[in-house]
Amino acid sequence: MEEDLLPPLIANGLEKVLANPAIKDYDVAENLSNHAIILKGEYEIYGESQLLETAVQLARLAVEAMPDGHFNRMFPLNNLAAMLHLLFQRTHDTAVLADAARICKQIVDETPEDDGTWTGRASNLSVMYEAQYNVTGDTTYLKQGIELMRRVVGVTSEDHWERSGLLGNLANQLNSLFKRYGDLAVGGEAIQFAQQAVDCSRPGDPEAPEWLNSLGVTLHEYYKRSYEARVLELAIDACRKSVAKTPDTHVSIARRLDNLSELLQSSFLRTGELDAMVESASLAERASFESLHAPPVSRMAAARNVIRVLAGRELWERASQVAESAMQLLPIICGRQATREDQQNSAIHVSGLAADTCSVFLKLGHAAKAIQWLEFGRGIVLGYMMDDKQEPEALSSLQQRHPALAARYDTLRLQAQAPINAQDPAIDVLRHQRWRAIREMVSCLADIRKLDGYGNFLLEPDFDELVAQAVDGPIVVVNLTDIGSDAVIVTPNGADAIPLPKARAVQAPSLVQRAYTRFGTARTALASERDIYAEEDGDGDDGIGTSDEELTWLWHGCVKPVVSRMRENKLLGLRGDDGDDGDVLSRVWWIGSGVATALPFHAACAVVATSDDGGCTVESAADQMIPSYAPTIKSLGYSRSRAASCGVAGRAVNAHRVLVVAMPTTPGQRALKGADREADAIKDIFASLSPCQVLRHPTADQVLACIPGSTMVHFACHGSADLVDPLKSRFMLQKDGDRGPAADSLTFSMISAATVTHDSSWLAFLSACSTAAVRADRLKEESLHLASAFQVAGFVHIVAALWPADDDACTRLAALFYTHLTCPRGQSGYASPASALRRATLQLQSEYPNRPSIWAPFIHIGA
């Protein structure tokens, strides 16, 4: 704790605590707590994080110094909870939020319900529960908050001065539940309480515009499911009144303008009246560009709205300006120095923006710029992880070489996105501070970009660096959004855009149409042996590509036009003798974006002709190329840099180590009969080639200890892609428990942080379900799955599954893959993993010709 931050009175109280850590003295506790409040106030004015952190420390000391059973013991606890919540709003650290919620619950539990302070304290706890739901997606928190708010509203008198706020909070929480499940009865109840909040607002109540805004938003959500015209009219009226009552300098003006703009879009779609669309565009632009007092997240949400409005009017040049301005807010919202969990939470707010921006620039014919912005705005967290494994760059490099300028930028970034309480007495000062920080950041960035080597600091990546990654074969980027459907072929000569009119939603199978409608947020869970059932698995696009209809659409709508263009430009080798490892065929790397993020391009195929004798002619992607995937072009470059330092190709195969992890049984899960057979088959294949170690029923720590130095690692076990936090996606292993074997987890975070031997870590085969899938709805574009965890760790090649895999098929595919990998080269080395997987997949397809869900899930990711 910095001494110069502490006034003498605080220092005096602190000295007493340090001299006697077990001290229980009310005066000391009150002194520390009051001065924590002072520092909190200074933080809200100046925005310096050290002030808030010191305030939290003092508040904790105050709680510890408060005598047990003192009548005013809740005073320091309340202060600490408030400060922790403020700290969470700054850092988005979920552990801080959990601590704040725990303290709030303690306060509520120790306060009698007939105490006059109970309603306020219970309402605070409800807000904490709602925040936990927003971060985790766990509806248990939301339902706890609603139950608590019902009790609060029930005991609050009709004329209580806080009643409108309490009703508004309950309405908002019910609306969140309505959005999650779509129950019209819940939606109707949310409207009822939102209207009551508006009705009982007192004249001059500064929160009245917020309750009007909430009413409009709740009505809009109901309209989206009921399509009742009167509901939409009432929603527009409420939001118009809210905007009319909100000053232009108010912290919430951008959000309220954006909500009204969205309502007017809905009105245009219903009535076709152009005036509604024109007004919607005007409001959205005002929210995005003129509301510098608003937080960047609100401005970015407004920007996504205005992009769609302008796209509806085909004003592509203006839409590109909006998109570019919004993209430049990304480094502010999702900072490099934040924790991984915080970066994920920030990435949720920008989900889909890069794909939208790509679509807009492709409409203008600017393919290179479209790819640059797509790379800038997708896979942000994954990119940060890879940077941490490599030499420091961008901001971390600036911190090393120009620490003062880096510190100035980081301070301004935090001030620009700092939350503001609309009821704070210092709100005018805080608004000005945010406005000033945003203005000063422009100047700061200009100063940084004047430095040698920093001309492109936090801007889109250099296009020449991107096309250089296409040296070993074309990179095909498929970007499908509700704005446009396109593919871009990236080669060392540039970027070639191909419109994909047959890939649009109107021509797509129903599952793909839902993915378009929800922009990739829907899911289906396929029941399969190597998948772990998760609560709230619902319908969606986890299985796109598991039916012949979908693969036919994918071939005609997307892959065939790309193949035709590549053949025209002589980018694909002719089908012929594949040689030892299939390298006569050209390598092609696929990157999906927007709705295309998880599409199985390698499996695209269609019957194009039939004969009288029942035969048919099939066209397919696998006949044309050796397909691979990459989350982003940057990630492909990362794998290539690892390949350059990997010495596998230069050593005899007996110098390599193979590690197999087999879980034929798993506590709490179905038995995998194929896991043992799979392990034995791999061991037999490598018997005369490379040392092979099989770990049956290992712990996570045992596996992590064996990964460094292993040339190949193979997992035959249950896998789970986490529905909320991809960093918690895991392989299910086993450890000793008090009552016998217990489940153990090897998570994304553990794998990505592993220290591997870069000259030998070559291949990871993840024979488990959904190991290349992201089920966290709004983090799909981040590509944070178990396969990318091994990529971050340093493995050059990864084989993983896009959806739940069949146990027998996993065993068969693995045996085929390793046979093709090791033969006919034998002792001289291994074949290309991408080619070996292609051959194994084609053979499995011949055995299960009408079941793509069986033969198609596995893909190759990497160099």
PDB file of N, CA and C in Angstrom, residues 577-612:
ATOM      1  N   ASP A 577      -1.631 -39.676 -59.191  1.00  0.00           N
ATOM      2  CA  ASP A 577      -0.973 -40.520 -58.185  1.00  0.00           C
ATOM      3  C   ASP A 577      -0.590 -39.660 -56.999  1.00  0.00           C
ATOM      4  N   ASP A 578      -1.102 -40.004 -55.826  1.00  0.00           N
ATOM      5  CA  ASP A 578      -0.843 -39.209 -54.635  1.00  0.00           C
ATOM      6  C   ASP A 578       0.564 -39.395 -54.085  1.00  0.00           C
ATOM      7  N   GLY A 579       1.313 -40.349 -54.606  1.00  0.00           N
ATOM      8  CA  GLY A 579       2.653 -40.570 -54.085  1.00  0.00           C
ATOM      9  C   GLY A 579       2.592 -41.108 -52.668  1.00  0.00           C
ATOM     10  N   ASP A 580       3.646 -40.876 -51.913  1.00  0.00           N
ATOM     11  CA  ASP A 580       3.741 -41.426 -50.564  1.00  0.00           C
ATOM     12  C   ASP A 580       2.770 -40.794 -49.591  1.00  0.00           C
ATOM     13  N   ASP A 581       2.546 -39.492 -49.720  1.00  0.00           N
ATOM     14  CA  ASP A 581       1.728 -38.831 -48.702  1.00  0.00           C
ATOM     15  C   ASP A 581       0.707 -37.880 -49.288  1.00  0.00           C
ATOM     16  N   GLY A 582       0.398 -38.014 -50.550  1.00  0.00           N
ATOM     17  CA  GLY A 582      -0.659 -37.201 -51.138  1.00  0.00           C
ATOM     18  C   GLY A 582      -0.233 -35.800 -51.522  1.00  0.00           C
ATOM     19  N   ASP A 583       1.057 -35.504 -51.530  1.00  0.00           N
ATOM     20  CA  ASP A 583       1.489 -34.133 -51.745  1.00  0.00           C
ATOM     21  C   ASP A 583       1.371 -33.669 -53.189  1.00  0.00           C
ATOM     22  N   VAL A 584       1.000 -34.581 -54.118  1.00  0.00           N
ATOM     23  CA  VAL A 584       0.738 -34.141 -55.487  1.00  0.00           C
ATOM     24  C   VAL A 584      -0.477 -33.219 -55.518  1.00  0.00           C
ATOM     25  N   LEU A 585      -1.418 -33.466 -54.614  1.00  0.00           N
ATOM     26  CA  LEU A 585      -2.562 -32.567 -54.495  1.00  0.00           C
ATOM     27  C   LEU A 585      -2.142 -31.320 -53.718  1.00  0.00           C
ATOM     28  N   SER A 586      -2.724 -30.194 -54.042  1.00  0.00           N
ATOM     29  CA  SER A 586      -2.376 -28.937 -53.393  1.00  0.00           C
ATOM     30  C   SER A 586      -2.928 -28.878 -51.981  1.00  0.00           C
ATOM     31  N   ARG A 587      -2.174 -28.269 -51.083  1.00  0.00           N
ATOM     32  CA  ARG A 587      -2.672 -27.957 -49.747  1.00  0.00           C
ATOM     33  C   ARG A 587      -3.544 -26.707 -49.829  1.00  0.00           C
ATOM     34  N   VAL A 588      -4.661 -26.712 -49.097  1.00  0.00           N
ATOM     35  CA  VAL A 588      -5.554 -25.552 -49.012  1.00  0.00           C
ATOM     36  C   VAL A 588      -5.960 -25.384 -47.556  1.00  0.00           C
ATOM     37  N   TRP A 589      -5.817 -24.170 -47.023  1.00  0.00           N
ATOM     38  CA  TRP A 589      -6.220 -23.872 -45.649  1.00  0.00           C
ATOM     39  C   TRP A 589      -7.541 -23.111 -45.664  1.00  0.00           C
ATOM     40  N   TRP A 590      -8.491 -23.567 -44.847  1.00  0.00           N
ATOM     41  CA  TRP A 590      -9.816 -22.962 -44.770  1.00  0.00           C
ATOM     42  C   TRP A 590      -9.977 -22.206 -43.460  1.00  0.00           C
ATOM     43  N   ILE A 591     -10.570 -21.027 -43.547  1.00  0.00           N
ATOM     44  CA  ILE A 591     -10.902 -20.220 -42.365  1.00  0.00           C
ATOM     45  C   ILE A 591     -12.355 -19.797 -42.506  1.00  0.00           C
ATOM     46  N   GLY A 592     -13.177 -20.158 -41.534  1.00  0.00           N
ATOM     47  CA  GLY A 592     -14.580 -19.754 -41.559  1.00  0.00           C
ATOM     48  C   GLY A 592     -14.818 -18.577 -40.640  1.00  0.00           C
ATOM     49  N   SER A 593     -15.712 -17.679 -41.048  1.00  0.00           N
ATOM     50  CA  SER A 593     -16.020 -16.493 -40.251  1.00  0.00           C
ATOM     51  C   SER A 593     -17.519 -16.240 -40.277  1.00  0.00           C
ATOM     52  N   GLY A 594     -18.034 -15.643 -39.198  1.00  0.00           N
ATOM     53  CA  GLY A 594     -19.466 -15.413 -39.108  1.00  0.00           C
ATOM     54  C   GLY A 594     -20.194 -16.742 -38.986  1.00  0.00           C
ATOM     55  N   VAL A 595     -21.218 -16.929 -39.786  1.00  0.00           N
ATOM     56  CA  VAL A 595     -21.972 -18.187 -39.774  1.00  0.00           C
ATOM     57  C   VAL A 595     -21.088 -19.357 -40.216  1.00  0.00           C
ATOM     58  N   ALA A 596     -20.028 -19.082 -40.979  1.00  0.00           N
ATOM     59  CA  ALA A 596     -19.171 -20.138 -41.532  1.00  0.00           C
ATOM     60  C   ALA A 596     -18.100 -20.613 -40.558  1.00  0.00           C
ATOM     61  N   THR A 597     -18.097 -20.097 -39.334  1.00  0.00           N
ATOM     62  CA  THR A 597     -16.990 -20.381 -38.414  1.00  0.00           C
ATOM     63  C   THR A 597     -16.731 -21.870 -38.242  1.00  0.00           C
ATOM     64  N   ALA A 598     -17.743 -22.697 -38.127  1.00  0.00           N
ATOM     65  CA  ALA A 598     -17.540 -24.122 -37.839  1.00  0.00           C
ATOM     66  C   ALA A 598     -17.978 -25.022 -38.986  1.00  0.00           C
ATOM     67  N   LEU A 599     -18.041 -24.502 -40.212  1.00  0.00           N
ATOM     68  CA  LEU A 599     -18.501 -25.333 -41.322  1.00  0.00           C
ATOM     69  C   LEU A 599     -17.414 -26.328 -41.756  1.00  0.00           C
ATOM     70  N   PRO A 600     -17.823 -27.577 -42.091  1.00  0.00           N
ATOM     71  CA  PRO A 600     -16.861 -28.619 -42.488  1.00  0.00           C
ATOM     72  C   PRO A 600     -16.579 -28.581 -43.992  1.00  0.00           C
ATOM     73  N   PHE A 601     -15.789 -27.607 -44.429  1.00  0.00           N
ATOM     74  CA  PHE A 601     -15.510 -27.440 -45.855  1.00  0.00           C
ATOM     75  C   PHE A 601     -14.882 -28.694 -46.450  1.00  0.00           C
ATOM     76  N   HIS A 602     -14.071 -29.417 -45.669  1.00  0.00           N
ATOM     77  CA  HIS A 602     -13.390 -30.607 -46.163  1.00  0.00           C
ATOM     78  C   HIS A 602     -14.357 -31.703 -46.566  1.00  0.00           C
ATOM     79  N   ALA A 603     -15.559 -31.684 -45.980  1.00  0.00           N
ATOM     80  CA  ALA A 603     -16.529 -32.752 -46.218  1.00  0.00           C
ATOM     81  C   ALA A 603     -17.562 -32.393 -47.274  1.00  0.00           C
ATOM     82  N   ALA A 604     -17.508 -31.197 -47.831  1.00  0.00           N
ATOM     83  CA  ALA A 604     -18.503 -30.765 -48.814  1.00  0.00           C
ATOM     84  C   ALA A 604     -18.499 -31.704 -50.020  1.00  0.00           C
ATOM     85  N   CYS A 605     -19.682 -32.154 -50.415  1.00  0.00           N
ATOM     86  CA  CYS A 605     -19.785 -33.067 -51.552  1.00  0.00           C
ATOM     87  C   CYS A 605     -21.226 -33.077 -52.052  1.00  0.00           C
ATOM     88  N   ALA A 606     -21.401 -33.540 -53.282  1.00  0.00           N
ATOM     89  CA  ALA A 606     -22.753 -33.590 -53.851  1.00  0.00           C
ATOM     90  C   ALA A 606     -22.788 -34.578 -54.996  1.00  0.00           C
ATOM     91  N   VAL A 607     -23.929 -35.262 -55.132  1.00  0.00           N
ATOM     92  CA  VAL A 607     -24.170 -36.121 -56.290  1.00  0.00           C
ATOM     93  C   VAL A 607     -24.561 -35.219 -57.455  1.00  0.00           C
ATOM     94  N   VAL A 608     -23.795 -35.275 -58.540  1.00  0.00           N
ATOM     95  CA  VAL A 608     -24.057 -34.373 -59.669  1.00  0.00           C
ATOM     96  C   VAL A 608     -24.633 -35.100 -60.877  1.00  0.00           C
ATOM     97  N   ALA A 609     -24.592 -36.449 -60.850  1.00  0.00           N
ATOM     98  CA  ALA A 609     -25.173 -37.212 -61.965  1.00  0.00           C
ATOM     99  C   ALA A 609     -25.443 -38.635 -61.491  1.00  0.00           C
ATOM    100  N   THR A 610     -26.476 -39.250 -62.068  1.00  0.00           N
ATOM    101  CA  THR A 610     -26.801 -40.645 -61.768  1.00  0.00           C
ATOM    102  C   THR A 610     -26.945 -41.424 -63.076  1.00  0.00           C
ATOM    103  N   SER A 611     -26.708 -42.731 -63.006  1.00  0.00           N
ATOM    104  CA  SER A 611     -26.799 -43.588 -64.195  1.00  0.00           C
ATOM    105  C   SER A 611     -27.975 -44.544 -64.056  1.00  0.00           C
ATOM    106  N   ASP A 612     -28.337 -45.169 -65.138  1.00  0.00           N
ATOM    107  CA  ASP A 612     -29.479 -46.079 -65.135  1.00  0.00           C
ATOM    108  C   ASP A 612     -29.258 -47.283 -64.236  1.00  0.00           C
TER     109      ASP A 612
END
